[in-house]
Amino acid sequence: MSRIIYLDHAATTPVDKRVFEKMKPYFTELFANPATRWTSSISKKVDEAVEEARKNVAVLINALPEEIVFTSGGTESDNAALKGVAFANKDKGNEIITTPTEHEAVLKSVESLQDFGFVIKYVPVDRKGFVDPDDVKKLITSKTILVSVIHANNEIGTIEPVREIGAICKERNVLFHTDAVQTIAHLPVDVEQMNIDLLSLSSHKFYGPKGVGALYIRKDVPIVPYMNGGGQERGFRSGTLNTTGIIGLGEAAKLGKKEQKQRENSIAEFRDIFLAKILEEIPAVYLNGPEGDRRLPGNISIIIQGIRNEPLLVALNEKGIIAGGGSACSAGKKNPSHVLQAIGVPEEDLFSVIRITIGKDNKKEDIDFIVENIKETTNQLRALSPFWEG
Ligand SMILES: Cc1ncc(COP(=O)(O)O)c(C=O)c1O
């Protein structure tokens, strides 16, 4: 296969070879069900590996192992957190606060709760996608039971002031959930320091396998289980454990903890060089979201005015460069991005977005080649475009 430059790490990451090696024996000789650990020595070994993974995930976010529940990924964790907390606390109040720039897993979950009498309040975001913690404070009433604010936006990379929002929630005795799917192992996350009660994470965003994730639930948070059955995961999430996936997630968490700073630095350096170059080389290009430290290290979301993103992405793909449109998570939708709309990107630019998300194995030596290809295709598309008068 010819060389591929993969630049869509916010959509998913490759499984790290070390993670894959760790998982392998659990597909074959160590296949047993950890639930039968009292009677079977293979099960006991698998159970120990699962608990080791739980510890690694807990250490990564400064939680206790018993506060980690394994799930099938970010979507399930978000659903479980929001619905579980809403139903467990409905006697206390019916108001939930969130933002218009959440991932669909949060937005659709809270929308579904409206049918059960819950009222959803949306805290506004500014032109860069930031929530003002004071606006959260203003929306909290005696009926508020939960606030959910994404840690960093998957489309535009804005890192929200989660710690300040968590402190406000703690002071007002309101539970606080964050979707940290894009930040785990990419930025330091500490649930204690950040006053987080519930946190969603997903393995495939940090070099682990797909279809597995975790929900952190602080001890004593009132929450109802939504998946009933055999009582696995301390009764919160029934179903035979995805042992290989969990073991992969645990290994990815361990490596993520060890290598986080180094990855963050080299990825942010790639981002800054790339961004400077693309803004210099191509006219009428602008960045969505903030610059610098308040942006995810690996995220570049730009509007290239006067073109549509699909032909550009297809042409780049032909050259072996894989980048993204706004977001990958809403399976082939043609609607404009709700995030770009919420931050006020003009209507005519909504389909001109490309998202480049950098990973630990991208090479700075490739930047010139990538920018050259984007420039060449942009020039060709603009020459054909009835909307481009440059
Ligand atoms: C911020 C955010 N939350 C949730 C999800 C969903 O995670 P999963 O793919 O593991 O269901 C994604 C996936 O892209 C995401 O970026």
mmCIF file with all atom_site columns, C-alpha atoms and ligand atoms in Angstrom, residues 10-11 72-76 78 103-105 150 152-154 179-182 201-205 211-212 328-329 355, ligand 1:
data_model
loop_
_atom_site.group_PDB
_atom_site.id
_atom_site.type_symbol
_atom_site.label_atom_id
_atom_site.label_alt_id
_atom_site.label_comp_id
_atom_site.label_asym_id
_atom_site.label_entity_id
_atom_site.label_seq_id
_atom_site.pdbx_PDB_ins_code
_atom_site.Cartn_x
_atom_site.Cartn_y
_atom_site.Cartn_z
_atom_site.occupancy
_atom_site.B_iso_or_equiv
_atom_site.pdbx_formal_charge
_atom_site.auth_seq_id
_atom_site.auth_comp_id
_atom_site.auth_asym_id
_atom_site.auth_atom_id
_atom_site.pdbx_PDB_model_num
ATOM   1  C CA . ALA A 1 10  ? -10.201 13.033 16.450 1.00 0.00 ? 10  ALA A CA 1
ATOM   2  C CA . ALA A 1 11  ? -12.320 10.538 14.501 1.00 0.00 ? 11  ALA A CA 1
ATOM   3  C CA . SER A 1 72  ? -18.856 0.340  25.023 1.00 0.00 ? 72  SER A CA 1
ATOM   4  C CA . GLY A 1 73  ? -17.414 3.833  24.467 1.00 0.00 ? 73  GLY A CA 1
ATOM   5  C CA . GLY A 1 74  ? -18.041 7.543  24.707 1.00 0.00 ? 74  GLY A CA 1
ATOM   6  C CA . THR A 1 75  ? -21.619 7.428  23.470 1.00 0.00 ? 75  THR A CA 1
ATOM   7  C CA . GLU A 1 76  ? -22.668 4.866  26.038 1.00 0.00 ? 76  GLU A CA 1
ATOM   8  C CA . ASP A 1 78  ? -22.586 9.948  28.013 1.00 0.00 ? 78  ASP A CA 1
ATOM   9  C CA . HIS A 1 103 ? -21.196 15.986 21.039 1.00 0.00 ? 103 HIS A CA 1
ATOM   10 C CA . GLU A 1 104 ? -24.476 14.473 19.797 1.00 0.00 ? 104 GLU A CA 1
ATOM   11 C CA . ALA A 1 105 ? -24.195 11.743 22.432 1.00 0.00 ? 105 ALA A CA 1
ATOM   12 C CA . ILE A 1 150 ? -17.585 19.007 27.244 1.00 0.00 ? 150 ILE A CA 1
ATOM   13 C CA . ALA A 1 152 ? -12.641 19.959 24.786 1.00 0.00 ? 152 ALA A CA 1
ATOM   14 C CA . ASN A 1 153 ? -14.652 20.266 21.627 1.00 0.00 ? 153 ASN A CA 1
ATOM   15 C CA . ASN A 1 154 ? -14.189 17.494 19.063 1.00 0.00 ? 154 ASN A CA 1
ATOM   16 C CA . ASP A 1 179 ? -17.355 14.473 28.189 1.00 0.00 ? 179 ASP A CA 1
ATOM   17 C CA . ALA A 1 180 ? -13.565 14.126 28.136 1.00 0.00 ? 180 ALA A CA 1
ATOM   18 C CA . VAL A 1 181 ? -13.450 11.845 25.090 1.00 0.00 ? 181 VAL A CA 1
ATOM   19 C CA . GLN A 1 182 ? -11.123 14.209 23.204 1.00 0.00 ? 182 GLN A CA 1
ATOM   20 C CA . LEU A 1 201 ? -13.924 8.524  28.018 1.00 0.00 ? 201 LEU A CA 1
ATOM   21 C CA . SER A 1 202 ? -13.404 6.369  24.945 1.00 0.00 ? 202 SER A CA 1
ATOM   22 C CA . SER A 1 203 ? -10.478 4.052  24.218 1.00 0.00 ? 203 SER A CA 1
ATOM   23 C CA . HIS A 1 204 ? -10.274 4.514  20.424 1.00 0.00 ? 204 HIS A CA 1
ATOM   24 C CA . LYS A 1 205 ? -9.408  8.207  20.779 1.00 0.00 ? 205 LYS A CA 1
ATOM   25 C CA . GLY A 1 211 ? -16.093 -0.219 21.103 1.00 0.00 ? 211 GLY A CA 1
ATOM   26 C CA . VAL A 1 212 ? -14.833 0.197  24.650 1.00 0.00 ? 212 VAL A CA 1
ATOM   27 C CA . ALA A 1 328 ? -16.759 12.151 12.023 1.00 0.00 ? 328 ALA A CA 1
ATOM   28 C CA . CYS A 1 329 ? -19.166 11.096 14.647 1.00 0.00 ? 329 CYS A CA 1
ATOM   29 C CA . ARG A 1 355 ? -10.512 19.406 10.306 1.00 0.00 ? 355 ARG A CA 1
HETATM 30 C C1 . LIG B 2 .   ? -16.515 14.489 22.319 1.00 0.00 ? 1   LIG B C1 1
HETATM 31 C C2 . LIG B 2 .   ? -17.005 13.139 21.939 1.00 0.00 ? 1   LIG B C2 1
HETATM 32 N N1 . LIG B 2 .   ? -17.905 12.518 22.715 1.00 0.00 ? 1   LIG B N1 1
HETATM 33 C C3 . LIG B 2 .   ? -18.371 11.293 22.433 1.00 0.00 ? 1   LIG B C3 1
HETATM 34 C C4 . LIG B 2 .   ? -17.936 10.613 21.319 1.00 0.00 ? 1   LIG B C4 1
HETATM 35 C C5 . LIG B 2 .   ? -18.474 9.243  21.041 1.00 0.00 ? 1   LIG B C5 1
HETATM 36 O O1 . LIG B 2 .   ? -17.526 8.277  21.402 1.00 0.00 ? 1   LIG B O1 1
HETATM 37 P P1 . LIG B 2 .   ? -17.618 6.788  20.840 1.00 0.00 ? 1   LIG B P1 1
HETATM 38 O O2 . LIG B 2 .   ? -17.200 6.844  19.419 1.00 0.00 ? 1   LIG B O2 1
HETATM 39 O O3 . LIG B 2 .   ? -16.647 6.013  21.683 1.00 0.00 ? 1   LIG B O3 1
HETATM 40 O O4 . LIG B 2 .   ? -19.013 6.334  21.050 1.00 0.00 ? 1   LIG B O4 1
HETATM 41 C C6 . LIG B 2 .   ? -17.031 11.218 20.456 1.00 0.00 ? 1   LIG B C6 1
HETATM 42 C C7 . LIG B 2 .   ? -16.608 10.533 19.218 1.00 0.00 ? 1   LIG B C7 1
HETATM 43 O O5 . LIG B 2 .   ? -16.088 11.089 18.304 1.00 0.00 ? 1   LIG B O5 1
HETATM 44 C C8 . LIG B 2 .   ? -16.520 12.505 20.786 1.00 0.00 ? 1   LIG B C8 1
HETATM 45 O O6 . LIG B 2 .   ? -15.626 13.131 20.009 1.00 0.00 ? 1   LIG B O6 1
#
